[in-house]
Amino acid sequence: MKVGIVGCGLGGLLIGGLLAKDGFSVKIYEQLPFIGGRFTHFDYDGFKLTTGALHMIPHGSRGYLANILKKVGANVNIVDSNPDGTFLINGKEYLYNELFSILNAKDKLKAINLATKLKLKNVNKNISFGEFLEDIDLALKIGRAFTGWSLSLSPYDVPLSEILNIMDNYHKFGGPGIPIGGCKKVIDELERIILNSGGEIVKEYEVKSIEIEEDKGYIDDEEFDIVISNISPQKTQEICNIKFLNKDVEPAGGIKINIATKKGIIKHGGVLFTPECERVNGLNQVTNVDKSLAPEGWHLVMTHQALLSKNIKKEIDLGLEDIERLFKDIDYKILLIQSYFDGWPVNYVKSGISINNIISDRFYLVGDGAKPSGGIEVEGIAMGVLKVYNHIVKKYGKN
Ligand code: FAD
């Protein structure tokens, strides 16, 4: 069976890899001269700066993405972070389970009350995470750092139900990890697997139309048995004869600042959340795990912040002021400031909004615009890819 895929980001490569390994004839179209979309990197004076992702896989070596990589035979070593993260409060770093101890007596009682409600599942899941936390000032700040870093959203933009599903996955699979060789290693391996399985990747080809009929589909003029779109649901609908979005969906935006430092600022390979910063939600220092991501003697630090207004310059300036305070005694230099919105956002669709990715037996969506609930970043992409893959194999068998 012939499968045509529009877009060669992580989503397109994952589904392409799974189907090519099963004998499907896979052809992927990519508009850019490089593949991997927002999950790859390029060399910048020896620093491996990414097109998007922070070189981190949310559930590390045990999550959905790691399992697909294992299934297709990708040779990627993911090193789990230990600890997952720490929180910088009043100049001191705390582990998650130490945060309770710094609450005042009144807030401790409120926190016990919230935790009990959660345990008994006695909560209104339709409220936002922000509303759930707002009675405890520190909890709201921590929640803001978490949703800003991991979803590029304010906690008031994330339904509590989404956070509960994310927590379930966290308990099942654990916290983040870093792929040795960075994002591009994942992409290179998937490309190798697709090409070795007889698949084709066409670069610098912008798809202009998707036409779906009952028993076949077309990408521009080429006929396929199955069509899969890895571009945003919004853009897919614009170029497609089928209308599947029944509501307006918005992307999530963010700003990433790449920093070089010899001394380093973080001791571990996880995330340093910064609840007290004006804009920066957290930072990581991936060279603690993989030294090859920076020139010898240097660390690569990336800060991330959710984009809270359309005034990009002001948002960047506030981020830079945070960085100046965070690095007060440490020499550093800014390598590159990257902002993500509109056509190249952090997520095509905000987390918490789930779009059905099986539009028909001939037509599917993959990528971060069509993530199932609870799927955080690339883990959500992998969850969506598995759903599509299982549907196709059940319907058509292996080729
Ligand atoms: P994309 O990567 O956007 O791929 C889609 C591809 O389709 C692109 O290559 C595009 O050029 C191509 N395309 C578009 N239109 C056409 C067309 N008409 N014809 C042909 N090709 C087309 N996730 C994590 O898990 N961990 C992180 O640490 C992390 N950090 C992030 C930090 C930032 C700053 C950003 C921006 C994102 C981060 N993410 C992270 C999210 C993650 O990078 C993305 O969710 C993921 O890379 C999206 O993959 P995708 O396949 O859905 O889309």
XYZ file of C-alpha atoms and ligand atoms in Angstrom:
452
model
C 0.000 0.000 0.000
C 1.216 3.503 -0.817
C 1.348 5.975 2.070
C 1.939 9.685 1.415
C 2.992 11.907 4.324
C 2.898 15.714 4.245
C 5.658 17.197 6.429
C 8.840 15.542 7.694
C 8.810 16.585 11.338
C 9.056 14.106 14.202
C 5.415 13.063 13.708
C 5.870 12.281 9.999
C 9.133 10.434 10.623
C 7.691 8.306 13.452
C 4.643 7.142 11.507
C 6.776 6.812 8.370
C 9.284 4.646 10.247
C 6.641 2.347 11.738
C 4.816 1.833 8.431
C 7.968 1.503 6.291
C 9.242 -1.206 8.675
C 5.927 -3.047 8.168
C 6.366 -3.056 4.406
C 4.183 -0.087 3.428
C 5.552 2.044 0.592
C 6.207 5.407 2.292
C 6.848 8.778 0.633
C 7.318 11.928 2.743
C 7.245 15.500 1.428
C 9.112 18.268 3.260
C 9.043 21.922 2.226
C 12.406 22.796 3.838
C 15.905 21.750 2.757
C 16.273 19.842 6.078
C 14.052 17.323 7.878
C 13.036 17.074 11.540
C 11.022 20.313 11.736
C 11.108 21.672 15.271
C 12.962 18.641 16.654
C 16.416 18.847 15.144
C 19.513 21.010 15.547
C 22.210 22.799 13.627
C 25.794 23.635 14.457
C 26.502 27.158 15.686
C 30.206 27.592 16.499
C 30.240 24.064 17.948
C 27.008 24.529 19.951
C 24.149 22.256 18.840
C 21.289 24.739 18.747
C 17.845 23.334 18.107
C 15.113 24.378 15.710
C 12.682 24.087 18.646
C 12.894 21.431 21.354
C 15.178 21.753 24.359
C 16.984 18.456 23.622
C 14.626 16.824 26.142
C 12.208 13.888 25.915
C 9.506 14.311 28.590
C 9.295 10.652 29.772
C 12.885 9.756 28.992
C 13.931 6.194 28.197
C 10.603 4.642 29.237
C 7.989 6.835 27.552
C 5.922 6.545 24.374
C 8.610 8.060 22.136
C 11.357 5.815 23.505
C 9.139 2.775 22.921
C 8.501 3.649 19.265
C 12.232 4.262 18.759
C 12.946 0.807 20.207
C 10.220 -0.808 18.082
C 11.626 0.536 14.806
C 15.210 -0.269 15.804
C 16.477 3.293 16.224
C 19.854 3.389 17.889
C 19.208 6.247 20.345
C 20.500 6.269 23.903
C 18.247 8.363 26.159
C 19.773 9.248 29.532
C 17.130 9.823 32.208
C 17.524 12.948 34.306
C 18.197 12.544 37.995
C 16.620 14.470 39.599
C 13.842 15.296 37.093
C 14.041 18.879 38.192
C 14.576 21.355 41.003
C 12.875 24.627 41.926
C 14.797 27.853 42.565
C 13.122 29.773 45.379
C 14.738 32.631 47.309
C 18.103 31.707 45.799
C 17.896 28.086 47.043
C 17.184 24.928 45.050
C 14.491 22.530 46.250
C 13.359 19.118 45.073
C 9.615 18.757 44.423
C 9.037 16.797 47.639
C 10.797 19.500 49.693
C 8.471 22.281 48.589
C 5.810 21.497 51.204
C 8.310 22.266 53.980
C 8.721 25.889 52.870
C 4.994 26.711 52.943
C 3.696 28.724 55.909
C 1.319 26.971 58.343
C -1.848 28.318 56.720
C -0.734 27.295 53.208
C 0.308 23.854 54.512
C -3.311 23.248 55.585
C -4.607 24.437 52.219
C -2.097 22.198 50.417
C -3.169 19.140 52.461
C -6.773 19.957 51.572
C -5.976 20.147 47.834
C -3.930 16.941 47.939
C -6.764 15.099 49.729
C -9.303 16.309 47.180
C -7.049 15.075 44.386
C -6.551 11.695 46.052
C -10.295 11.225 46.537
C -10.861 12.486 42.992
C -13.168 15.073 44.526
C -12.219 17.909 42.166
C -13.927 19.791 39.389
C -11.805 18.739 36.416
C -13.305 21.426 34.210
C -11.627 24.306 36.012
C -8.176 25.467 34.947
C -4.987 24.374 36.716
C -4.509 28.032 37.688
C -7.911 28.205 39.402
C -7.134 24.975 41.224
C -3.867 26.363 42.634
C -4.609 30.052 43.113
C -5.357 29.940 46.839
C -1.720 29.144 47.539
C 0.582 31.802 46.162
C 3.704 29.594 45.969
C 1.772 26.683 44.417
C 0.479 28.989 41.675
C 4.015 30.238 40.957
C 5.299 26.657 40.754
C 2.360 25.665 38.554
C 3.143 28.628 36.285
C 6.790 27.567 35.963
C 5.730 23.987 35.152
C 3.081 24.790 32.530
C 5.253 27.547 31.047
C 8.277 25.282 30.657
C 6.511 22.128 29.538
C 3.411 23.364 27.675
C 4.256 27.019 26.910
C 0.998 28.049 28.538
C -0.194 29.933 31.601
C -1.756 27.558 34.171
C -5.030 29.419 33.533
C -4.902 28.132 29.923
C -4.631 24.459 30.897
C -7.659 22.460 32.082
C -7.088 20.584 35.345
C -8.178 17.394 33.519
C -5.151 17.727 31.207
C -2.749 18.098 34.151
C -4.250 15.011 35.837
C -3.714 12.966 32.663
C -0.135 14.287 32.381
C 0.464 13.270 36.019
C -0.848 9.739 35.292
C 1.706 9.389 32.496
C 4.427 10.824 34.715
C 3.677 8.181 37.372
C 3.660 5.447 34.720
C 6.825 6.405 32.830
C 8.833 8.864 34.939
C 10.447 12.185 34.109
C 12.588 13.563 31.313
C 15.692 12.324 29.586
C 18.204 13.619 27.057
C 19.008 11.749 23.822
C 22.778 11.434 23.432
C 23.632 13.290 20.225
C 20.668 15.631 20.786
C 17.433 15.949 18.825
C 19.176 15.409 15.492
C 20.338 11.936 16.523
C 16.654 10.890 16.815
C 15.887 12.386 13.400
C 18.978 10.863 11.719
C 18.060 7.412 13.029
C 14.447 7.643 11.842
C 15.612 8.839 8.428
C 18.053 5.906 8.194
C 15.304 3.416 9.069
C 12.845 4.824 6.515
C 15.411 4.915 3.702
C 16.712 1.412 4.534
C 13.120 0.125 4.420
C 12.628 1.463 0.900
C 10.908 4.726 1.885
C 11.442 8.037 0.104
C 11.898 11.543 1.532
C 11.459 14.463 -0.867
C 12.904 17.744 0.444
C 12.189 21.298 -0.705
C 8.725 20.329 -1.899
C 5.812 22.373 -0.523
C 2.542 20.442 -0.770
C -0.231 22.675 -2.073
C -3.245 20.358 -1.922
C -4.618 17.253 -0.255
C -7.616 15.599 -1.901
C -9.319 12.697 -0.160
C -11.753 10.364 -1.924
C -13.488 7.269 -0.561
C -10.922 4.719 -1.698
C -7.796 6.837 -2.311
C -6.157 10.172 -1.666
C -3.986 12.660 -3.547
C -1.069 14.802 -2.458
C -0.973 17.398 -5.219
C -1.316 15.096 -8.259
C 0.154 11.920 -6.802
C -2.210 9.107 -5.811
C -1.902 7.251 -2.461
C -3.902 4.611 -0.596
C -3.388 6.496 2.661
C -2.579 10.181 3.290
C -1.146 11.407 6.612
C -0.664 15.066 7.425
C 2.120 16.140 9.794
C 1.504 19.848 9.229
C -0.784 21.835 11.516
C -4.473 20.833 11.532
C -5.283 24.464 10.645
C -3.022 24.441 7.568
C -4.084 20.898 6.629
C -7.712 21.997 6.522
C -6.811 25.034 4.384
C -5.331 22.862 1.614
C -7.693 19.888 1.922
C -11.115 19.118 0.421
C -12.355 17.754 3.807
C -13.348 20.037 6.674
C -12.689 18.383 10.032
C -12.131 21.246 12.501
C -15.370 22.300 14.138
C -13.777 24.934 16.360
C -11.009 27.533 16.191
C -7.775 26.118 17.556
C -4.825 28.223 18.655
C -1.105 27.477 18.827
C 1.077 27.876 21.946
C 4.029 30.275 21.591
C 7.312 30.606 23.445
C 10.794 32.096 23.572
C 14.010 30.136 23.938
C 17.308 31.813 24.774
C 20.532 29.874 24.124
C 23.372 30.685 26.491
C 27.050 29.702 26.544
C 28.810 29.495 29.900
C 32.075 27.904 30.980
C 31.193 27.614 34.660
C 27.654 26.336 34.254
C 24.632 27.189 36.410
C 22.924 23.813 37.029
C 24.436 20.768 38.714
C 22.077 18.128 37.262
C 20.678 17.018 33.901
C 17.042 17.868 34.675
C 15.123 21.131 34.611
C 15.767 24.061 36.932
C 12.311 25.625 37.305
C 12.324 29.335 38.120
C 8.967 30.200 39.748
C 10.177 33.634 40.864
C 11.308 34.915 37.483
C 9.253 37.512 35.683
C 9.176 35.501 32.442
C 11.710 32.642 32.307
C 9.917 29.458 33.423
C 12.976 27.263 33.628
C 16.306 26.302 32.136
C 18.370 23.220 31.448
C 22.051 22.508 30.950
C 22.106 19.582 28.559
C 25.915 19.430 28.468
C 25.809 17.947 31.991
C 24.585 14.794 30.218
C 26.021 15.108 26.710
C 29.211 17.155 26.372
C 29.077 16.842 22.568
C 26.305 19.474 22.468
C 28.852 22.282 23.056
C 32.540 22.896 22.285
C 35.018 21.507 24.799
C 35.067 23.454 28.055
C 31.661 25.058 27.464
C 28.122 24.409 28.665
C 24.965 24.942 26.623
C 22.122 26.357 28.727
C 18.640 26.963 27.298
C 15.991 29.060 29.013
C 12.371 28.741 28.014
C 9.402 31.010 28.608
C 5.788 30.891 27.488
C 4.896 33.771 25.196
C 2.484 35.823 27.302
C 1.809 38.723 24.932
C 2.162 39.617 21.262
C 4.869 42.149 22.096
C 7.816 39.867 21.282
C 10.484 42.510 21.978
C 9.093 43.237 25.455
C 8.839 39.501 26.225
C 12.450 38.955 25.140
C 13.666 41.938 27.183
C 11.913 40.599 30.301
C 13.481 37.189 29.676
C 16.942 38.750 29.317
C 16.475 40.659 32.583
C 15.627 37.366 34.317
C 18.777 35.810 32.869
C 20.894 38.724 34.125
C 19.538 38.111 37.652
C 19.918 34.315 37.445
C 23.547 34.520 36.251
C 24.510 37.340 38.622
C 27.951 35.886 39.557
C 28.490 33.727 36.482
C 30.029 34.777 33.149
C 27.817 33.960 30.194
C 27.110 34.994 26.649
C 23.872 34.905 24.709
C 24.284 32.748 21.616
C 20.869 33.052 20.012
C 17.369 34.199 20.919
C 14.556 32.261 19.211
C 10.867 33.151 19.301
C 8.123 30.729 18.322
C 4.648 31.789 17.250
C 2.236 31.758 14.267
C 3.499 29.252 11.620
C 6.444 27.959 13.722
C 5.094 27.837 17.295
C 5.942 25.587 20.246
C 2.780 23.559 19.628
C 0.452 23.856 16.633
C -2.478 23.389 19.046
C -2.472 24.253 22.764
C -2.256 21.246 25.092
C -5.642 20.412 26.555
C -7.392 20.620 23.187
C -7.645 17.194 21.588
C -8.431 16.801 17.914
C -9.428 13.375 16.597
C -6.496 12.333 14.414
C -8.338 9.577 12.536
C -10.366 11.555 10.027
C -11.194 8.556 7.844
C -9.666 5.171 6.961
C -7.712 7.012 4.225
C -6.752 10.218 6.019
C -4.946 10.871 9.329
C -3.226 13.641 11.307
C -0.002 13.288 13.298
C 2.153 15.812 15.150
C 1.695 18.261 17.977
C -1.545 19.611 16.559
C -3.258 16.291 17.170
C -2.040 15.005 20.520
C -4.251 12.843 22.761
C -4.942 14.212 26.252
C -2.113 13.724 28.749
C 0.517 13.543 26.030
C 3.133 16.096 26.918
C 5.087 17.504 23.937
C 6.828 14.777 21.863
C 5.273 12.075 24.065
C 1.882 13.344 22.871
C 3.112 13.152 19.271
C 4.186 9.539 19.879
C 0.820 8.696 21.512
C -1.019 10.115 18.493
C 1.264 8.248 16.074
C 0.600 4.953 17.897
C -3.155 5.517 17.647
C -2.889 6.124 13.886
C -0.492 3.183 13.382
C -2.719 0.749 15.302
C -5.755 1.872 13.300
C -3.999 1.414 9.939
C -2.559 -1.996 10.813
C -5.929 -3.197 12.159
C -7.701 -1.980 9.041
C -5.215 -3.000 6.337
C -2.850 -5.497 8.027
C 0.913 -5.392 7.575
C 2.172 -5.160 3.971
P 7.067 19.948 12.917
O 8.350 19.675 13.582
O 6.672 21.364 12.732
O 7.092 19.218 11.494
C 6.217 19.551 10.454
C 7.018 19.647 9.176
O 6.123 19.902 8.096
C 8.013 20.795 9.180
O 9.300 20.312 8.881
C 7.499 21.739 8.086
O 8.527 22.405 7.388
C 6.752 20.775 7.190
N 5.696 21.390 6.362
C 4.791 22.320 6.751
N 3.960 22.626 5.710
C 4.359 21.855 4.659
C 3.889 21.698 3.313
N 2.828 22.378 2.851
N 4.541 20.817 2.494
C 5.599 20.091 2.956
N 6.074 20.211 4.222
C 5.456 21.074 5.062
N 9.129 18.960 22.927
C 9.708 18.079 23.771
O 9.265 16.939 23.859
N 10.763 18.415 24.544
C 11.242 19.661 24.546
O 12.244 19.916 25.223
C 10.619 20.631 23.755
N 11.009 21.918 23.810
C 10.507 22.801 22.911
C 11.009 24.092 22.906
C 10.622 24.981 21.924
C 11.166 26.359 21.941
C 9.739 24.547 20.902
C 9.395 25.454 19.762
C 9.191 23.280 20.935
C 9.562 22.409 21.946
N 9.041 21.120 22.023
C 9.570 20.227 22.882
C 7.963 20.706 21.137
C 8.469 19.879 19.967
O 9.660 20.424 19.452
C 7.396 19.884 18.867
O 6.159 19.513 19.432
C 7.719 18.880 17.778
O 9.016 19.024 17.287
C 6.701 19.082 16.642
O 6.853 18.053 15.705
P 5.771 17.894 14.548
O 6.159 16.710 13.775
O 4.400 17.939 15.110
O 5.858 19.234 13.680
